[in-house]
Amino acid sequence: MHMNNTEKESLVKDKKCFSGSFHQAPYIVLWELTRACALNCVHCRASAIRKRDDRELTFEECCSVMDRFSEFGKPLIVLTGGDPVWRPDLFQIVKAASERGFTTAITPSATPRTTENTIRALKDSGIARIAVSLDGPDRESHDAFRRVPGSFDWTLNIINWANKHGLPIQINSTIWKGNFQKFENLIKNVEDFNAVLWSAFFLVPTGRAGKEMQISSTEAEEILLKMAALAKHGKFDVKATAAPHFRRVLLEYLERNSSDSDDALAGISPSFKLGALRSYQSVNDGKGIMFISHVGDIYPSGFLPLSCGNIRETSLVDIYRQHPLFNSLRNAQQLGGKCGTCRYKELCGGSRARAFAESGNHLAEDTLCSFVDTQR
C-alpha cells in the first residue's frame, strides 16, 4: 500500500520511543566540564585552550545542576569538553550522576592524560559508554586533523582498554573534505574496533572550522545513503550528527527496500541499528538537546553559539522550556527557505547550527541537504 504525504507525516509523528515531549525535556544534555584540552583540532567547536578556566562550575554547582536535570526526568548526559579528564573531580561528578540514576557517557581526548587506570576508574564510577574520535583511518590523516602527533595511537589505546574492561565504545568521526574519500576505510576501522555505535558528525563551520572544509550536499547525500545501508545491515549502530536529513534518507531507503510500505514507514524501526542510547524522535538543536558550557552558559547545542542564559542566574529548566530561542527551534512552521516548504520538516528540520553558521539566521535552510520538495 502506498501512503500520501499527509499519512506519512502522521505516521512519523506517532512513532515515539521517548516517553516525554521535547517541548518539556531534552533527550540528551551535552555538558562541557572544561574547555581545557591538549589537542589542537582543525575543526574545534570550543577553540579549546591549554589551561582550565577559573570560572568553571565547582563540584557543588555540578551536583546542583544534576539535581535540576531530574526535573526533566532522566536525560542522557554526555560529559565533554575540551577534555573532561582535565577535571580532578571527574570521577566524583560521574559517581554523582550515577547515584542520581542518570545514564552518562564521556568523550575524553586521546592524549596521555587518559590512561588504562582512567578507563577503569570511569567504569567503576558509573560511566555507561566511552566515545572517542577517529577522523581518519590511519595515523597520518587522523593526527593531521587533530594536529597532535600520537593522537591516533592514543585513540587505539583507549579503545583497547575500554574493550578490555567491558566498557562500550562509541566512535565519532567528523565528515569533511579531507576524509570524504576514506569513508569505507573508516567504516572498516569501526568494525575492527568492536564499537557499538558510530556517530558521523557532518562538519558545521563554527569555532575553528571554515565553510571550505564542508563536503557538498551531493557528497553528503552519498554518505547518508551508505549510512542507511549500514544501519540496516552493518555490525554496529549508526548515528548522524548535524545532518538531521538522515531521517529523510532512511525513510526513502525503507520505502525503496521494503515490500510493505506500512511496515517501512512505521518506523525508522528497531530493526535498524540506530543506537540503544538515543531517541527515535527527531533530535535537533534545542529540540531534544541542550548544551551547558564550562562556565554554566546554556545553548541549544554546542554548535549553535547563541547563549540563552546561565545556570548560576536562571533555571536551566525554565530556559529549555520557555526561552524564545528554544521555542522557535522546536517550531518547524517558522523554518525558512527550502526547509520551510519541505514535507519532512517535522521529521528533519535541517541543522539549525549550520543554518546560523552560514547565514546568521538559525531558521534559514540547511544547505547541506540536496533535497528540494516539489510536491507540496
mmCIF file of C-alpha atoms in Angstrom:
data_model
loop_
_atom_site.group_PDB
_atom_site.id
_atom_site.type_symbol
_atom_site.label_atom_id
_atom_site.label_comp_id
_atom_site.label_asym_id
_atom_site.label_seq_id
_atom_site.Cartn_x
_atom_site.Cartn_y
_atom_site.Cartn_z
ATOM 1 C CA MET A 1 0.000 0.000 0.000
ATOM 2 C CA HIS A 2 1.289 3.465 -0.866
ATOM 3 C CA MET A 3 0.674 6.361 1.519
ATOM 4 C CA ASN A 4 0.259 10.014 0.641
ATOM 5 C CA ASN A 5 2.392 12.714 2.255
ATOM 6 C CA THR A 6 -0.136 13.602 4.974
ATOM 7 C CA GLU A 7 -0.392 9.970 6.055
ATOM 8 C CA LYS A 8 3.396 9.677 6.081
ATOM 9 C CA GLU A 9 3.794 12.701 8.355
ATOM 10 C CA SER A 10 1.085 11.462 10.725
ATOM 11 C CA LEU A 11 2.708 8.054 10.996
ATOM 12 C CA VAL A 12 6.125 9.567 11.612
ATOM 13 C CA LYS A 13 4.780 11.848 14.358
ATOM 14 C CA ASP A 14 3.051 8.919 16.074
ATOM 15 C CA LYS A 15 6.293 6.884 16.212
ATOM 16 C CA LYS A 16 7.620 7.920 19.610
ATOM 17 C CA CYS A 17 10.154 5.972 21.619
ATOM 18 C CA PHE A 18 10.994 8.815 24.034
ATOM 19 C CA SER A 19 8.335 8.972 26.726
ATOM 20 C CA GLY A 20 8.395 12.748 27.168
ATOM 21 C CA SER A 21 7.833 15.769 24.964
ATOM 22 C CA PHE A 22 10.830 17.582 23.558
ATOM 23 C CA HIS A 23 8.971 20.791 24.382
ATOM 24 C CA GLN A 24 9.284 19.873 28.055
ATOM 25 C CA ALA A 25 12.547 17.979 28.353
ATOM 26 C CA PRO A 26 15.720 17.244 26.397
ATOM 27 C CA TYR A 27 16.614 13.690 25.498
ATOM 28 C CA ILE A 28 20.324 14.467 25.777
ATOM 29 C CA VAL A 29 22.344 17.034 27.741
ATOM 30 C CA LEU A 30 25.802 17.822 26.425
ATOM 31 C CA TRP A 31 27.889 19.150 29.280
ATOM 32 C CA GLU A 32 31.258 20.818 28.698
ATOM 33 C CA LEU A 33 33.020 20.277 32.026
ATOM 34 C CA THR A 34 36.107 22.224 30.924
ATOM 35 C CA ARG A 35 37.434 23.901 27.809
ATOM 36 C CA ALA A 36 40.991 22.779 28.551
ATOM 37 C CA CYS A 37 42.478 20.257 26.106
ATOM 38 C CA ALA A 38 45.931 19.227 24.886
ATOM 39 C CA LEU A 39 44.778 18.730 21.288
ATOM 40 C CA ASN A 40 44.607 21.453 18.639
ATOM 41 C CA CYS A 41 41.944 20.102 16.309
ATOM 42 C CA VAL A 42 41.358 21.752 12.950
ATOM 43 C CA HIS A 43 37.595 21.954 13.453
ATOM 44 C CA CYS A 44 37.301 22.516 17.222
ATOM 45 C CA ARG A 45 33.931 23.944 18.181
ATOM 46 C CA ALA A 46 35.270 25.184 21.506
ATOM 47 C CA SER A 47 38.575 26.608 20.242
ATOM 48 C CA ALA A 48 39.960 24.686 23.210
ATOM 49 C CA ILE A 49 42.786 26.091 25.315
ATOM 50 C CA ARG A 50 45.719 24.628 27.268
ATOM 51 C CA LYS A 51 44.571 25.600 30.753
ATOM 52 C CA ARG A 52 41.420 25.386 32.838
ATOM 53 C CA ASP A 53 39.193 28.417 33.306
ATOM 54 C CA ASP A 54 38.928 29.733 36.884
ATOM 55 C CA ARG A 55 35.213 30.304 36.239
ATOM 56 C CA GLU A 56 34.406 26.587 35.703
ATOM 57 C CA LEU A 57 31.461 25.223 37.644
ATOM 58 C CA THR A 58 32.529 23.828 41.009
ATOM 59 C CA PHE A 59 31.731 20.272 42.049
ATOM 60 C CA GLU A 60 28.951 21.575 44.293
ATOM 61 C CA GLU A 61 27.496 23.543 41.378
ATOM 62 C CA CYS A 62 27.711 20.447 39.167
ATOM 63 C CA CYS A 63 25.707 18.488 41.732
ATOM 64 C CA SER A 64 23.129 21.266 41.864
ATOM 65 C CA VAL A 65 22.859 21.183 38.061
ATOM 66 C CA MET A 66 22.260 17.435 38.134
ATOM 67 C CA ASP A 67 19.528 17.897 40.713
ATOM 68 C CA ARG A 68 17.815 20.260 38.283
ATOM 69 C CA PHE A 69 18.228 17.694 35.477
ATOM 70 C CA SER A 70 15.943 15.436 37.498
ATOM 71 C CA GLU A 71 13.067 17.814 36.730
ATOM 72 C CA PHE A 72 13.421 16.658 33.111
ATOM 73 C CA GLY A 73 13.193 13.007 34.090
ATOM 74 C CA LYS A 74 16.303 11.069 33.145
ATOM 75 C CA PRO A 75 18.003 12.670 30.131
ATOM 76 C CA LEU A 76 21.167 11.076 28.779
ATOM 77 C CA ILE A 77 24.190 13.062 29.984
ATOM 78 C CA VAL A 78 27.325 13.336 27.863
ATOM 79 C CA LEU A 79 30.360 14.773 29.649
ATOM 80 C CA THR A 80 32.515 16.562 27.129
ATOM 81 C CA GLY A 81 34.957 19.437 26.707
ATOM 82 C CA GLY A 82 37.683 20.360 25.844
ATOM 83 C CA ASP A 83 38.871 17.256 27.586
ATOM 84 C CA PRO A 84 36.805 16.330 30.666
ATOM 85 C CA VAL A 85 39.720 14.280 32.016
ATOM 86 C CA TRP A 86 41.381 17.584 32.970
ATOM 87 C CA ARG A 87 38.840 17.877 35.801
ATOM 88 C CA PRO A 88 40.397 16.428 39.009
ATOM 89 C CA ASP A 89 36.883 15.828 40.353
ATOM 90 C CA LEU A 90 35.739 13.966 37.218
ATOM 91 C CA PHE A 91 35.179 10.617 38.936
ATOM 92 C CA GLN A 92 33.180 12.326 41.688
ATOM 93 C CA ILE A 93 30.984 14.002 39.056
ATOM 94 C CA VAL A 94 30.418 10.677 37.279
ATOM 95 C CA LYS A 95 29.588 8.955 40.548
ATOM 96 C CA ALA A 96 27.167 11.739 41.495
ATOM 97 C CA ALA A 97 25.392 11.351 38.146
ATOM 98 C CA SER A 98 25.226 7.576 38.559
ATOM 99 C CA GLU A 99 23.830 7.881 42.092
ATOM 100 C CA ARG A 100 21.058 10.092 40.688
ATOM 101 C CA GLY A 101 20.165 7.415 38.155
ATOM 102 C CA PHE A 102 21.451 9.131 35.011
ATOM 103 C CA THR A 103 22.919 7.223 32.083
ATOM 104 C CA THR A 104 26.205 9.004 31.499
ATOM 105 C CA ALA A 105 28.706 8.878 28.648
ATOM 106 C CA ILE A 106 32.030 10.678 28.264
ATOM 107 C CA THR A 107 34.202 11.948 25.403
ATOM 108 C CA PRO A 108 37.838 12.034 26.588
ATOM 109 C CA SER A 109 40.518 13.387 24.274
ATOM 110 C CA ALA A 110 43.083 10.898 23.011
ATOM 111 C CA THR A 111 46.152 12.115 24.920
ATOM 112 C CA PRO A 112 48.445 10.638 27.600
ATOM 113 C CA ARG A 113 46.098 12.069 30.259
ATOM 114 C CA THR A 114 43.691 9.198 29.604
ATOM 115 C CA THR A 115 45.306 6.004 30.858
ATOM 116 C CA GLU A 116 44.058 2.485 31.448
ATOM 117 C CA ASN A 117 43.553 3.446 35.090
ATOM 118 C CA THR A 118 41.368 6.340 33.922
ATOM 119 C CA ILE A 119 39.176 3.972 31.920
ATOM 120 C CA ARG A 120 38.921 1.544 34.834
ATOM 121 C CA ALA A 121 38.035 4.337 37.276
ATOM 122 C CA LEU A 122 35.405 5.753 34.914
ATOM 123 C CA LYS A 123 33.721 2.378 34.706
ATOM 124 C CA ASP A 124 33.872 1.919 38.468
ATOM 125 C CA SER A 125 32.330 5.385 38.912
ATOM 126 C CA GLY A 126 29.371 4.530 36.706
ATOM 127 C CA ILE A 127 30.140 5.634 33.144
ATOM 128 C CA ALA A 128 27.954 3.761 30.641
ATOM 129 C CA ARG A 129 29.916 4.472 27.454
ATOM 130 C CA ILE A 130 33.197 5.944 26.227
ATOM 131 C CA ALA A 131 33.112 7.962 22.993
ATOM 132 C CA VAL A 132 36.370 8.575 21.135
ATOM 133 C CA SER A 133 37.083 10.490 17.947
ATOM 134 C CA LEU A 134 38.505 8.820 14.868
ATOM 135 C CA ASP A 135 38.719 11.242 11.951
ATOM 136 C CA GLY A 136 40.981 9.278 9.666
ATOM 137 C CA PRO A 137 41.529 5.555 9.084
ATOM 138 C CA ASP A 138 45.280 5.857 9.574
ATOM 139 C CA ARG A 139 47.820 7.602 11.768
ATOM 140 C CA GLU A 140 48.760 10.250 9.190
ATOM 141 C CA SER A 141 45.271 11.510 8.378
ATOM 142 C CA HIS A 142 43.910 11.413 11.932
ATOM 143 C CA ASP A 143 46.904 13.122 13.546
ATOM 144 C CA ALA A 144 46.902 15.833 10.864
ATOM 145 C CA PHE A 145 43.267 16.617 11.715
ATOM 146 C CA ARG A 146 43.891 16.610 15.480
ATOM 147 C CA ARG A 147 47.213 18.455 14.957
ATOM 148 C CA VAL A 148 48.995 16.468 17.669
ATOM 149 C CA PRO A 149 51.320 13.574 16.744
ATOM 150 C CA GLY A 150 50.389 10.375 18.567
ATOM 151 C CA SER A 151 46.667 11.093 18.855
ATOM 152 C CA PHE A 152 45.800 8.136 16.618
ATOM 153 C CA ASP A 153 47.805 5.739 18.793
ATOM 154 C CA TRP A 154 46.217 7.076 21.970
ATOM 155 C CA THR A 155 42.798 6.630 20.403
ATOM 156 C CA LEU A 156 43.624 2.968 19.804
ATOM 157 C CA ASN A 157 44.833 2.658 23.390
ATOM 158 C CA ILE A 158 41.533 3.982 24.770
ATOM 159 C CA ILE A 159 39.554 1.645 22.507
ATOM 160 C CA ASN A 160 41.618 -1.369 23.552
ATOM 161 C CA TRP A 161 41.376 -0.526 27.257
ATOM 162 C CA ALA A 162 37.618 0.017 27.039
ATOM 163 C CA ASN A 163 37.173 -3.325 25.291
ATOM 164 C CA LYS A 164 39.406 -4.998 27.866
ATOM 165 C CA HIS A 165 37.327 -3.671 30.761
ATOM 166 C CA GLY A 166 33.955 -4.272 29.151
ATOM 167 C CA LEU A 167 33.057 -0.614 28.628
ATOM 168 C CA PRO A 168 31.067 0.035 25.412
ATOM 169 C CA ILE A 169 32.872 2.153 22.831
ATOM 170 C CA GLN A 170 31.326 4.758 20.548
ATOM 171 C CA ILE A 171 33.400 6.158 17.696
ATOM 172 C CA ASN A 172 32.786 9.716 16.486
ATOM 173 C CA SER A 173 34.060 10.752 13.061
ATOM 174 C CA THR A 174 33.927 14.247 11.613
ATOM 175 C CA ILE A 175 32.947 14.056 7.937
ATOM 176 C CA TRP A 176 34.725 16.761 5.941
ATOM 177 C CA LYS A 177 36.565 17.376 2.677
ATOM 178 C CA GLY A 178 39.743 15.795 3.980
ATOM 179 C CA ASN A 179 38.298 12.327 4.690
ATOM 180 C CA PHE A 180 35.311 12.055 2.339
ATOM 181 C CA GLN A 181 37.202 9.675 0.048
ATOM 182 C CA LYS A 182 38.215 7.500 3.017
ATOM 183 C CA PHE A 183 34.692 6.757 4.212
ATOM 184 C CA GLU A 184 34.826 2.989 3.569
ATOM 185 C CA ASN A 185 38.139 2.711 5.386
ATOM 186 C CA LEU A 186 36.671 4.493 8.391
ATOM 187 C CA ILE A 187 33.791 2.016 8.437
ATOM 188 C CA LYS A 188 36.239 -0.884 8.392
ATOM 189 C CA ASN A 189 38.011 0.577 11.429
ATOM 190 C CA VAL A 190 34.760 0.897 13.357
ATOM 191 C CA GLU A 191 34.040 -2.773 12.661
ATOM 192 C CA ASP A 192 37.541 -3.865 13.676
ATOM 193 C CA PHE A 193 37.448 -1.877 16.915
ATOM 194 C CA ASN A 194 34.258 -3.558 18.166
ATOM 195 C CA ALA A 195 32.377 -0.267 18.504
ATOM 196 C CA VAL A 196 28.720 -0.354 19.498
ATOM 197 C CA LEU A 197 27.896 2.901 17.707
ATOM 198 C CA TRP A 198 29.418 5.058 15.005
ATOM 199 C CA SER A 199 28.429 8.729 15.019
ATOM 200 C CA ALA A 200 29.196 10.596 11.815
ATOM 201 C CA PHE A 201 29.383 14.311 12.545
ATOM 202 C CA PHE A 202 28.849 16.426 9.452
ATOM 203 C CA LEU A 203 31.125 19.415 9.992
ATOM 204 C CA VAL A 204 29.494 22.731 10.915
ATOM 205 C CA PRO A 205 31.531 25.856 10.078
ATOM 206 C CA THR A 206 31.847 27.208 13.605
ATOM 207 C CA GLY A 207 34.741 27.571 16.024
ATOM 208 C CA ARG A 208 37.926 26.798 14.090
ATOM 209 C CA ALA A 209 36.059 25.108 11.212
ATOM 210 C CA GLY A 210 35.577 27.040 7.959
ATOM 211 C CA LYS A 211 32.898 26.606 5.307
ATOM 212 C CA GLU A 212 35.546 25.497 2.817
ATOM 213 C CA MET A 213 36.041 22.349 4.926
ATOM 214 C CA GLN A 214 32.475 21.117 4.353
ATOM 215 C CA ILE A 215 31.587 18.463 1.815
ATOM 216 C CA SER A 216 28.925 19.322 -0.767
ATOM 217 C CA SER A 217 25.233 18.482 -0.424
ATOM 218 C CA THR A 218 25.631 15.848 -3.154
ATOM 219 C CA GLU A 219 28.525 14.254 -1.292
ATOM 220 C CA ALA A 220 26.524 14.355 1.948
ATOM 221 C CA GLU A 221 23.641 12.544 0.272
ATOM 222 C CA GLU A 222 26.054 9.871 -0.944
ATOM 223 C CA ILE A 223 27.410 9.368 2.570
ATOM 224 C CA LEU A 224 23.934 9.269 4.133
ATOM 225 C CA LEU A 225 22.768 6.618 1.679
ATOM 226 C CA LYS A 226 25.729 4.462 2.659
ATOM 227 C CA MET A 227 24.899 5.072 6.313
ATOM 228 C CA ALA A 228 21.297 3.958 5.724
ATOM 229 C CA ALA A 229 22.572 0.657 4.327
ATOM 230 C CA LEU A 230 24.894 0.339 7.326
ATOM 231 C CA ALA A 231 22.003 0.955 9.702
ATOM 232 C CA LYS A 232 20.158 -1.969 8.123
ATOM 233 C CA HIS A 233 22.976 -4.417 7.506
ATOM 234 C CA GLY A 234 26.030 -3.290 9.486
ATOM 235 C CA LYS A 235 27.569 -4.697 12.662
ATOM 236 C CA PHE A 236 27.131 -1.565 14.784
ATOM 237 C CA ASP A 237 24.624 1.203 15.441
ATOM 238 C CA VAL A 238 24.735 4.306 13.260
ATOM 239 C CA LYS A 239 24.025 7.937 14.072
ATOM 240 C CA ALA A 240 24.258 11.179 12.085
ATOM 241 C CA THR A 241 25.088 14.409 13.912
ATOM 242 C CA ALA A 242 24.368 17.827 12.359
ATOM 243 C CA ALA A 243 22.684 16.054 9.437
ATOM 244 C CA PRO A 244 19.069 15.505 10.552
ATOM 245 C CA HIS A 245 18.108 14.811 6.941
ATOM 246 C CA PHE A 246 19.499 11.330 7.609
ATOM 247 C CA ARG A 247 15.946 10.580 8.767
ATOM 248 C CA ARG A 248 14.561 11.558 5.384
ATOM 249 C CA VAL A 249 17.195 9.400 3.687
ATOM 250 C CA LEU A 250 16.314 6.481 5.986
ATOM 251 C CA LEU A 251 12.620 6.841 5.251
ATOM 252 C CA GLU A 252 13.216 6.875 1.490
ATOM 253 C CA TYR A 253 15.599 3.932 1.829
ATOM 254 C CA LEU A 254 12.933 1.980 3.703
ATOM 255 C CA GLU A 255 10.330 2.699 1.057
ATOM 256 C CA ARG A 256 12.641 1.539 -1.713
ATOM 257 C CA ASN A 257 13.785 -1.591 0.079
ATOM 258 C CA SER A 258 10.702 -2.832 1.922
ATOM 259 C CA SER A 259 7.933 -4.928 0.424
ATOM 260 C CA ASP A 260 5.486 -3.497 2.950
ATOM 261 C CA SER A 261 5.208 0.279 2.912
ATOM 262 C CA ASP A 262 3.258 0.332 6.165
ATOM 263 C CA ASP A 263 5.984 -1.600 7.946
ATOM 264 C CA ALA A 264 8.666 0.588 6.415
ATOM 265 C CA LEU A 265 7.043 3.834 7.435
ATOM 266 C CA ALA A 266 6.184 2.668 10.910
ATOM 267 C CA GLY A 267 9.407 3.077 11.688
ATOM 268 C CA ILE A 268 12.760 4.077 11.191
ATOM 269 C CA SER A 269 12.446 0.948 13.219
ATOM 270 C CA PRO A 270 14.035 -1.147 15.951
ATOM 271 C CA SER A 271 15.304 -3.495 13.241
ATOM 272 C CA PHE A 272 17.561 -0.651 12.180
ATOM 273 C CA LYS A 273 20.776 -0.187 14.133
ATOM 274 C CA LEU A 274 20.192 3.397 15.236
ATOM 275 C CA GLY A 275 21.571 3.250 18.746
ATOM 276 C CA ALA A 276 20.264 1.974 22.066
ATOM 277 C CA LEU A 277 21.190 5.201 23.881
ATOM 278 C CA ARG A 278 19.268 7.569 21.631
ATOM 279 C CA SER A 279 15.810 8.799 20.827
ATOM 280 C CA TYR A 280 13.827 7.833 17.761
ATOM 281 C CA GLN A 281 12.194 11.242 17.686
ATOM 282 C CA SER A 282 13.807 13.917 15.565
ATOM 283 C CA VAL A 283 16.532 15.365 17.795
ATOM 284 C CA ASN A 284 17.912 18.728 16.673
ATOM 285 C CA ASP A 285 19.483 21.891 18.056
ATOM 286 C CA GLY A 286 17.308 22.957 21.003
ATOM 287 C CA LYS A 287 14.831 20.180 20.237
ATOM 288 C CA GLY A 288 15.715 17.287 22.498
ATOM 289 C CA ILE A 289 19.195 18.740 23.075
ATOM 290 C CA MET A 290 20.676 21.351 25.366
ATOM 291 C CA PHE A 291 24.313 22.271 25.917
ATOM 292 C CA ILE A 292 25.903 23.594 29.099
ATOM 293 C CA SER A 293 29.271 25.308 28.847
ATOM 294 C CA HIS A 294 32.142 25.041 31.314
ATOM 295 C CA VAL A 295 31.031 28.312 32.952
ATOM 296 C CA GLY A 296 27.325 27.404 33.019
ATOM 297 C CA ASP A 297 26.065 29.173 29.893
ATOM 298 C CA ILE A 298 23.158 27.380 28.240
ATOM 299 C CA TYR A 299 22.918 26.863 24.478
ATOM 300 C CA PRO A 300 20.580 24.920 22.176
ATOM 301 C CA SER A 301 23.623 22.834 21.167
ATOM 302 C CA GLY A 302 27.375 23.069 21.216
ATOM 303 C CA PHE A 303 27.413 24.159 17.574
ATOM 304 C CA LEU A 304 24.786 26.909 17.832
ATOM 305 C CA PRO A 305 26.642 29.628 19.783
ATOM 306 C CA LEU A 306 23.640 31.642 20.987
ATOM 307 C CA SER A 307 23.609 31.805 24.788
ATOM 308 C CA CYS A 308 20.186 31.777 26.430
ATOM 309 C CA GLY A 309 21.305 32.397 29.995
ATOM 310 C CA ASN A 310 23.489 30.984 32.748
ATOM 311 C CA ILE A 311 22.619 28.322 35.300
ATOM 312 C CA ARG A 312 24.097 30.495 38.065
ATOM 313 C CA GLU A 313 21.394 33.086 37.403
ATOM 314 C CA THR A 314 18.449 31.332 35.735
ATOM 315 C CA SER A 315 16.711 27.962 35.955
ATOM 316 C CA LEU A 316 18.010 25.675 33.208
ATOM 317 C CA VAL A 317 14.576 24.026 33.153
ATOM 318 C CA ASP A 318 12.864 27.350 32.510
ATOM 319 C CA ILE A 319 15.372 28.219 29.792
ATOM 320 C CA TYR A 320 14.816 24.955 27.954
ATOM 321 C CA ARG A 321 11.035 25.141 28.217
ATOM 322 C CA GLN A 322 10.356 28.867 27.895
ATOM 323 C CA HIS A 323 13.209 30.736 26.197
ATOM 324 C CA PRO A 324 12.081 32.208 22.850
ATOM 325 C CA LEU A 325 15.090 30.766 21.002
ATOM 326 C CA PHE A 326 14.466 27.218 22.222
ATOM 327 C CA ASN A 327 10.770 27.531 21.406
ATOM 328 C CA SER A 328 11.453 28.799 17.893
ATOM 329 C CA LEU A 329 13.821 25.892 17.267
ATOM 330 C CA ARG A 330 11.016 23.472 18.135
ATOM 331 C CA ASN A 331 8.535 25.119 15.769
ATOM 332 C CA ALA A 332 9.050 23.768 12.248
ATOM 333 C CA GLN A 333 6.446 26.231 10.937
ATOM 334 C CA GLN A 334 8.986 29.033 11.384
ATOM 335 C CA LEU A 335 11.617 27.472 9.130
ATOM 336 C CA GLY A 336 12.623 29.385 6.029
ATOM 337 C CA GLY A 337 13.921 28.536 2.559
ATOM 338 C CA LYS A 338 13.546 25.007 1.259
ATOM 339 C CA CYS A 339 13.393 23.633 4.827
ATOM 340 C CA GLY A 340 10.200 25.613 5.390
ATOM 341 C CA THR A 341 8.469 24.125 2.342
ATOM 342 C CA CYS A 342 9.717 20.566 2.824
ATOM 343 C CA ARG A 343 7.316 17.723 3.630
ATOM 344 C CA TYR A 344 9.949 16.335 6.028
ATOM 345 C CA LYS A 345 10.374 19.473 8.135
ATOM 346 C CA GLU A 346 8.888 17.832 11.246
ATOM 347 C CA LEU A 347 10.908 14.653 10.736
ATOM 348 C CA CYS A 348 14.114 16.510 9.933
ATOM 349 C CA GLY A 349 14.121 20.291 10.247
ATOM 350 C CA GLY A 350 17.646 20.747 8.915
ATOM 351 C CA SER A 351 20.698 21.616 11.002
ATOM 352 C CA ARG A 352 19.865 24.863 12.772
ATOM 353 C CA ALA A 353 23.519 25.232 13.763
ATOM 354 C CA ARG A 354 24.663 25.080 10.137
ATOM 355 C CA ALA A 355 21.934 27.481 9.036
ATOM 356 C CA PHE A 356 23.110 30.000 11.635
ATOM 357 C CA ALA A 357 26.807 29.493 10.854
ATOM 358 C CA GLU A 358 26.256 30.143 7.180
ATOM 359 C CA SER A 359 23.603 32.850 7.192
ATOM 360 C CA GLY A 360 23.344 34.274 10.708
ATOM 361 C CA ASN A 361 19.714 33.084 10.804
ATOM 362 C CA HIS A 362 19.023 29.968 12.848
ATOM 363 C CA LEU A 363 15.757 29.401 10.957
ATOM 364 C CA ALA A 364 17.249 29.533 7.458
ATOM 365 C CA GLU A 365 17.602 26.468 5.219
ATOM 366 C CA ASP A 366 20.296 23.854 5.704
ATOM 367 C CA THR A 367 22.470 23.963 2.573
ATOM 368 C CA LEU A 368 23.992 20.525 3.224
ATOM 369 C CA CYS A 369 20.706 18.864 2.234
ATOM 370 C CA SER A 370 20.298 18.286 -1.506
ATOM 371 C CA PHE A 371 16.555 17.568 -1.347
ATOM 372 C CA VAL A 372 14.155 20.111 -2.821
ATOM 373 C CA ASP A 373 10.471 19.308 -2.276
ATOM 374 C CA THR A 374 8.420 19.878 -5.414
ATOM 375 C CA GLN A 375 5.257 18.125 -4.249
ATOM 376 C CA ARG A 376 3.927 20.476 -1.576
#
